[in-house]
XYZ file of C-alpha atoms in Angstrom:
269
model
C 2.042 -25.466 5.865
C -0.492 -25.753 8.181
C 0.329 -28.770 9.759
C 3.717 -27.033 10.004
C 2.582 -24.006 11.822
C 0.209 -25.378 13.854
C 2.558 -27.654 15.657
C 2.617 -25.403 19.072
C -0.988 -25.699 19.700
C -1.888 -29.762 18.900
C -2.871 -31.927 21.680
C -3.973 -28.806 23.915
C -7.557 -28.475 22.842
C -7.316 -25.591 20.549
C -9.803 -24.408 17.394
C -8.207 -23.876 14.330
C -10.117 -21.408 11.541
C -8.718 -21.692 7.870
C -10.355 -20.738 5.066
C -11.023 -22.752 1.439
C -7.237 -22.552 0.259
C -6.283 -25.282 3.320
C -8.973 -26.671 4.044
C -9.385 -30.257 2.998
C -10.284 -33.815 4.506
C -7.653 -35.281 5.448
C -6.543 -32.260 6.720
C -9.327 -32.157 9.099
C -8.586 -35.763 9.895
C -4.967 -35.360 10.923
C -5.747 -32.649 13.557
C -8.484 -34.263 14.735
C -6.158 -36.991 15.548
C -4.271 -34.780 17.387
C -6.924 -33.320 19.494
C -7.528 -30.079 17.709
C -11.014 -29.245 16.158
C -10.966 -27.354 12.968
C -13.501 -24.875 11.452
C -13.643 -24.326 7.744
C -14.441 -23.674 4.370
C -13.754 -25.994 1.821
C -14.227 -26.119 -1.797
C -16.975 -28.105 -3.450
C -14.330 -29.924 -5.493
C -11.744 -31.111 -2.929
C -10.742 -34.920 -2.717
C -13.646 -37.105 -0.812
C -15.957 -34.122 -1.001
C -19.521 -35.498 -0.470
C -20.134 -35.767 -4.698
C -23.830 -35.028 -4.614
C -23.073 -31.569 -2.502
C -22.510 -30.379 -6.366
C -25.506 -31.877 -8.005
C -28.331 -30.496 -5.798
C -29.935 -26.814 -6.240
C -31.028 -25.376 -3.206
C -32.977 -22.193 -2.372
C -31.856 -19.734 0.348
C -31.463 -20.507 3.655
C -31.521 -24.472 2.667
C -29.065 -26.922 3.412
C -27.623 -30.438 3.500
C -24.700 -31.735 5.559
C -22.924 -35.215 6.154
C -21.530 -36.617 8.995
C -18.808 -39.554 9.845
C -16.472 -40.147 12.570
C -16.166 -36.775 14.076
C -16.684 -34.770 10.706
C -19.497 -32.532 9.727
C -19.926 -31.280 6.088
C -22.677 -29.052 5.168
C -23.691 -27.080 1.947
C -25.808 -24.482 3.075
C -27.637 -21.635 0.086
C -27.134 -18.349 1.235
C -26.447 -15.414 -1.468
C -24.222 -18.427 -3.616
C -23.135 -22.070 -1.938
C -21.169 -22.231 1.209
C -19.314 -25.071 1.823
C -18.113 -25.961 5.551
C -15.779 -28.747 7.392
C -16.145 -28.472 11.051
C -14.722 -31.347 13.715
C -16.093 -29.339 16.688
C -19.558 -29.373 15.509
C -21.020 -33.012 15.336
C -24.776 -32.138 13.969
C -26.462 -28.402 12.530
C -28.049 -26.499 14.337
C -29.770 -23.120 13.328
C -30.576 -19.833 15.038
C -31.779 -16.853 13.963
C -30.463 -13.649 13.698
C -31.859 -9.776 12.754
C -30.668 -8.066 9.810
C -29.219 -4.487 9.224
C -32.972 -4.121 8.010
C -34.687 -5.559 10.779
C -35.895 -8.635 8.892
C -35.237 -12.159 10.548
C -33.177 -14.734 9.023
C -31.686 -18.079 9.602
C -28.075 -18.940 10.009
C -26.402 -22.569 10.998
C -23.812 -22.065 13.879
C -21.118 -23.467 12.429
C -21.174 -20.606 9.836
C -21.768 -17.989 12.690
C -18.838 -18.947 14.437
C -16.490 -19.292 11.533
C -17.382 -15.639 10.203
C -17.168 -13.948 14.053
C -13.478 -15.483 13.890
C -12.176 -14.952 10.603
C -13.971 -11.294 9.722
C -10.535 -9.445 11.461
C -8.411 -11.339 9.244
C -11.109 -11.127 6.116
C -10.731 -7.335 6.654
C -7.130 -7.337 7.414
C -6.036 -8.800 3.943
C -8.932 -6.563 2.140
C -7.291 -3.394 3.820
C -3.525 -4.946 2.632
C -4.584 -5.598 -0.865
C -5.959 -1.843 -1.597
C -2.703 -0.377 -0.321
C 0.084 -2.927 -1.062
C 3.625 -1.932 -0.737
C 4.878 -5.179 -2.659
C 6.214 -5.021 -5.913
C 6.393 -7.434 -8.967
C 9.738 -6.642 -9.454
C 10.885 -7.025 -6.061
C 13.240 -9.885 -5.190
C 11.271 -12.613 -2.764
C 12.722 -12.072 0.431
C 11.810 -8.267 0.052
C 8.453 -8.940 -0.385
C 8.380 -10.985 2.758
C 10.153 -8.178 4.103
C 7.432 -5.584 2.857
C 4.414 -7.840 3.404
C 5.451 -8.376 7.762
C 6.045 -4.724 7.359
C 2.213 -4.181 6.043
C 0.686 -6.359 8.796
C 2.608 -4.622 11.423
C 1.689 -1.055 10.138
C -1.844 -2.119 9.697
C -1.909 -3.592 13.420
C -0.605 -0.297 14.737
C -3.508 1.326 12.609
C -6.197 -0.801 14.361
C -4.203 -0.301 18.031
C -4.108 3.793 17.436
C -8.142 4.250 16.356
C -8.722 2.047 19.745
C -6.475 4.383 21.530
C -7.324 7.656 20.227
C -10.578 9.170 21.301
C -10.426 11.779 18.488
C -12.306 11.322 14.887
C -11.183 7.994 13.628
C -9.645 7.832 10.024
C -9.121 6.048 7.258
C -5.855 3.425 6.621
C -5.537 5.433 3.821
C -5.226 8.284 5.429
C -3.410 6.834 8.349
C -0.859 5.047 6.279
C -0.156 9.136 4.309
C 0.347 10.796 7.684
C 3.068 7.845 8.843
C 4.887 8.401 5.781
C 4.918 11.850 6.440
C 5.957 12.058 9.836
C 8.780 9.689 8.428
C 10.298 11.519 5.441
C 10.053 15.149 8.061
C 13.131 13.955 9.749
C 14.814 12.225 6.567
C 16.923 13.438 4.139
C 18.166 12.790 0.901
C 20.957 10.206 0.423
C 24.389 11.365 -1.304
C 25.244 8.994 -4.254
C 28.706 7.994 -4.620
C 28.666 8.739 -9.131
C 32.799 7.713 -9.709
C 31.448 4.809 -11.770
C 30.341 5.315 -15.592
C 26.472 5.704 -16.481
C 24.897 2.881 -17.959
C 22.857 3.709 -21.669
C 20.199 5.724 -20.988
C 20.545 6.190 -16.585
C 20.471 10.329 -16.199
C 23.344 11.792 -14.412
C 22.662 13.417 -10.606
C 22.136 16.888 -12.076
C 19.255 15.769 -13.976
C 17.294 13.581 -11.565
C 16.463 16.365 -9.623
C 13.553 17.118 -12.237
C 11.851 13.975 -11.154
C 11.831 14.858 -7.341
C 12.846 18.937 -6.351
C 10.918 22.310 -6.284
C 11.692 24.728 -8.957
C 10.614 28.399 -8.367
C 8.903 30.187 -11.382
C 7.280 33.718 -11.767
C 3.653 33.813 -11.540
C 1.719 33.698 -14.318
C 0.353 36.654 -15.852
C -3.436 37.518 -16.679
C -4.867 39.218 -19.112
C -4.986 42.391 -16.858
C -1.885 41.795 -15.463
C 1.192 40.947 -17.195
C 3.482 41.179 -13.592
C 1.189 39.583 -11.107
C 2.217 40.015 -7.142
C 0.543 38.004 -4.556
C 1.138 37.802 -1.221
C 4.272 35.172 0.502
C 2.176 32.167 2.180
C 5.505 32.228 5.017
C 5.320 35.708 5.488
C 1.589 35.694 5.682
C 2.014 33.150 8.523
C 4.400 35.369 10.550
C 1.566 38.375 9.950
C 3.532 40.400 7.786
C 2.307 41.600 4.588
C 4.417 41.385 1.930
C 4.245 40.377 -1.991
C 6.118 38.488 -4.648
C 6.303 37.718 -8.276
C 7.518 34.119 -7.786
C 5.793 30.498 -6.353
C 6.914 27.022 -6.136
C 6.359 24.999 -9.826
C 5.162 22.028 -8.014
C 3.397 23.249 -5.358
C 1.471 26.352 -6.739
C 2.721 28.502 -3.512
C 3.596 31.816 -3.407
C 6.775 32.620 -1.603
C 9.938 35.202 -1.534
C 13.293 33.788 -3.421
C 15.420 33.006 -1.535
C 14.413 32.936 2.088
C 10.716 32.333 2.185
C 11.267 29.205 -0.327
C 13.705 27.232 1.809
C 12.591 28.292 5.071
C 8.766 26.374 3.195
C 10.740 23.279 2.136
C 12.972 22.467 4.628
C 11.182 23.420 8.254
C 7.939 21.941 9.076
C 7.133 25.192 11.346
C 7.640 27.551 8.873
């Protein structure tokens, strides 16, 4: 795969940052070959590995590396092992950086550089995997499909907090109001229903119960058995008038029939 896609940058001086699922010796040694340094980290148990990397215990902030024609290996301790392959870097070298607290610590280079490059794409996937749109029983192409459709949203999230000087907010939140502004203009699709129902599908007339607003009166109190309350449309047009029904779903007061389609259907109401 890599090999693959990294065919339109080899022989042009490039650095290449992969992370542990690629990363691997020979690997390494097939794009050096082809004049492209490669930054990254590797598992502890991958072929040709350096075999006492495993065996030793170090304390934080230690480390060990190896070195042979053009490849640098290093174990370095920091909250649990790190492992990294690196062609650009020949030797370690350390500098030191200040912490969110203030306090001093030591970092190798090699690890510096690797985590300034790879953090967008660290927080990209973390971001994709808390809001996925895939599906387990989507068919594969789909969820290529909906995956390039993910990236692409979340790209347009990161371009629109860069470009908006107001209050930046959440993907979440982001990701709500695009799905909004999508289903405004949409309606819903007419189903063709000459063919027979399979065991168990509900006919049209019933589906609506999973989906649609159904009005129902108020309910009443203990004082009241006829509550009134005043329409939320008519409200908004600064008339004062009442009503004994509201919206099942969403708990809002409004006149039958005009006030109640003139809510659900125009986003000025």
């Amino acid at each position: 795969v890599v090999k693959d896609l990294s065919k339109p940058v080899l022989h042009k001086g490039h650095i290449l940052y992969l992370d542990n699922w690629y990363c691997s010796l020979n690997l390494f040694v097939t794009l050096l070959n082809s004049k492209t340094n490669v930054i990254g980290t590797v598992r502890a148990k991958r072929k040709n590995m350096p075999k006492d990397f495993l065996r030793t215990k170090f304390k934080t902030g230690e480390y060990e590396m190896r070195s042979c024609n053009g490849l640098l290996a290093v174990k370095w301790k920091d909250k649990r092992d790190v492992f990294i392959l690196s062609t650009k870097h020949t030797t370690v070298a350390i500098t030191q950086q200040i912490t969110k607290q203030h306090n001093p610590t030591w970092k190798l280079k090699c690890v510096i550089e690797y985590n300034k490059e790879v953090i967008g794409v660290d927080l990209q996937d973390q971001m994709l995997a808390c809001f996925p749109l895939m599906r387990k029983c989507m068919k594969g192409y789909r969820k290529i499909f909906f995956y390039l459709f993910d990236m692409a949203l979340f790209k347009s999230f990161i371009l629109h907090n860069k470009i908006n000087n107001e209050k930046r907010q959440g993907y979440a939140e982001y990701k709500l109001k695009i799905t909004e502004l999508s289903l405004e203009n949409s309606s819903l699709p007419h189903y063709n229903r000459e063919r027979e129902l399979s065991n168990g599908e509900l006919p049209l007339r019933l589906q609506a119960q999973q989906w649609s607003h159904f009005r129902k009166h108020i309910d009443p109190t203990s004082l009241n058995q006829h509550p009134k309350r005043r329409c939320v449309v008519c409200t908004k047009h600064k008339q004062r008038r009442e009503t004994t029904w509201e919206c099942k779903k969403c708990k809002i007061v409004l006149h039958v029939p005009t006030c109640f389609e003139r809510y659900h259907t125009v986003k000025d109401y």
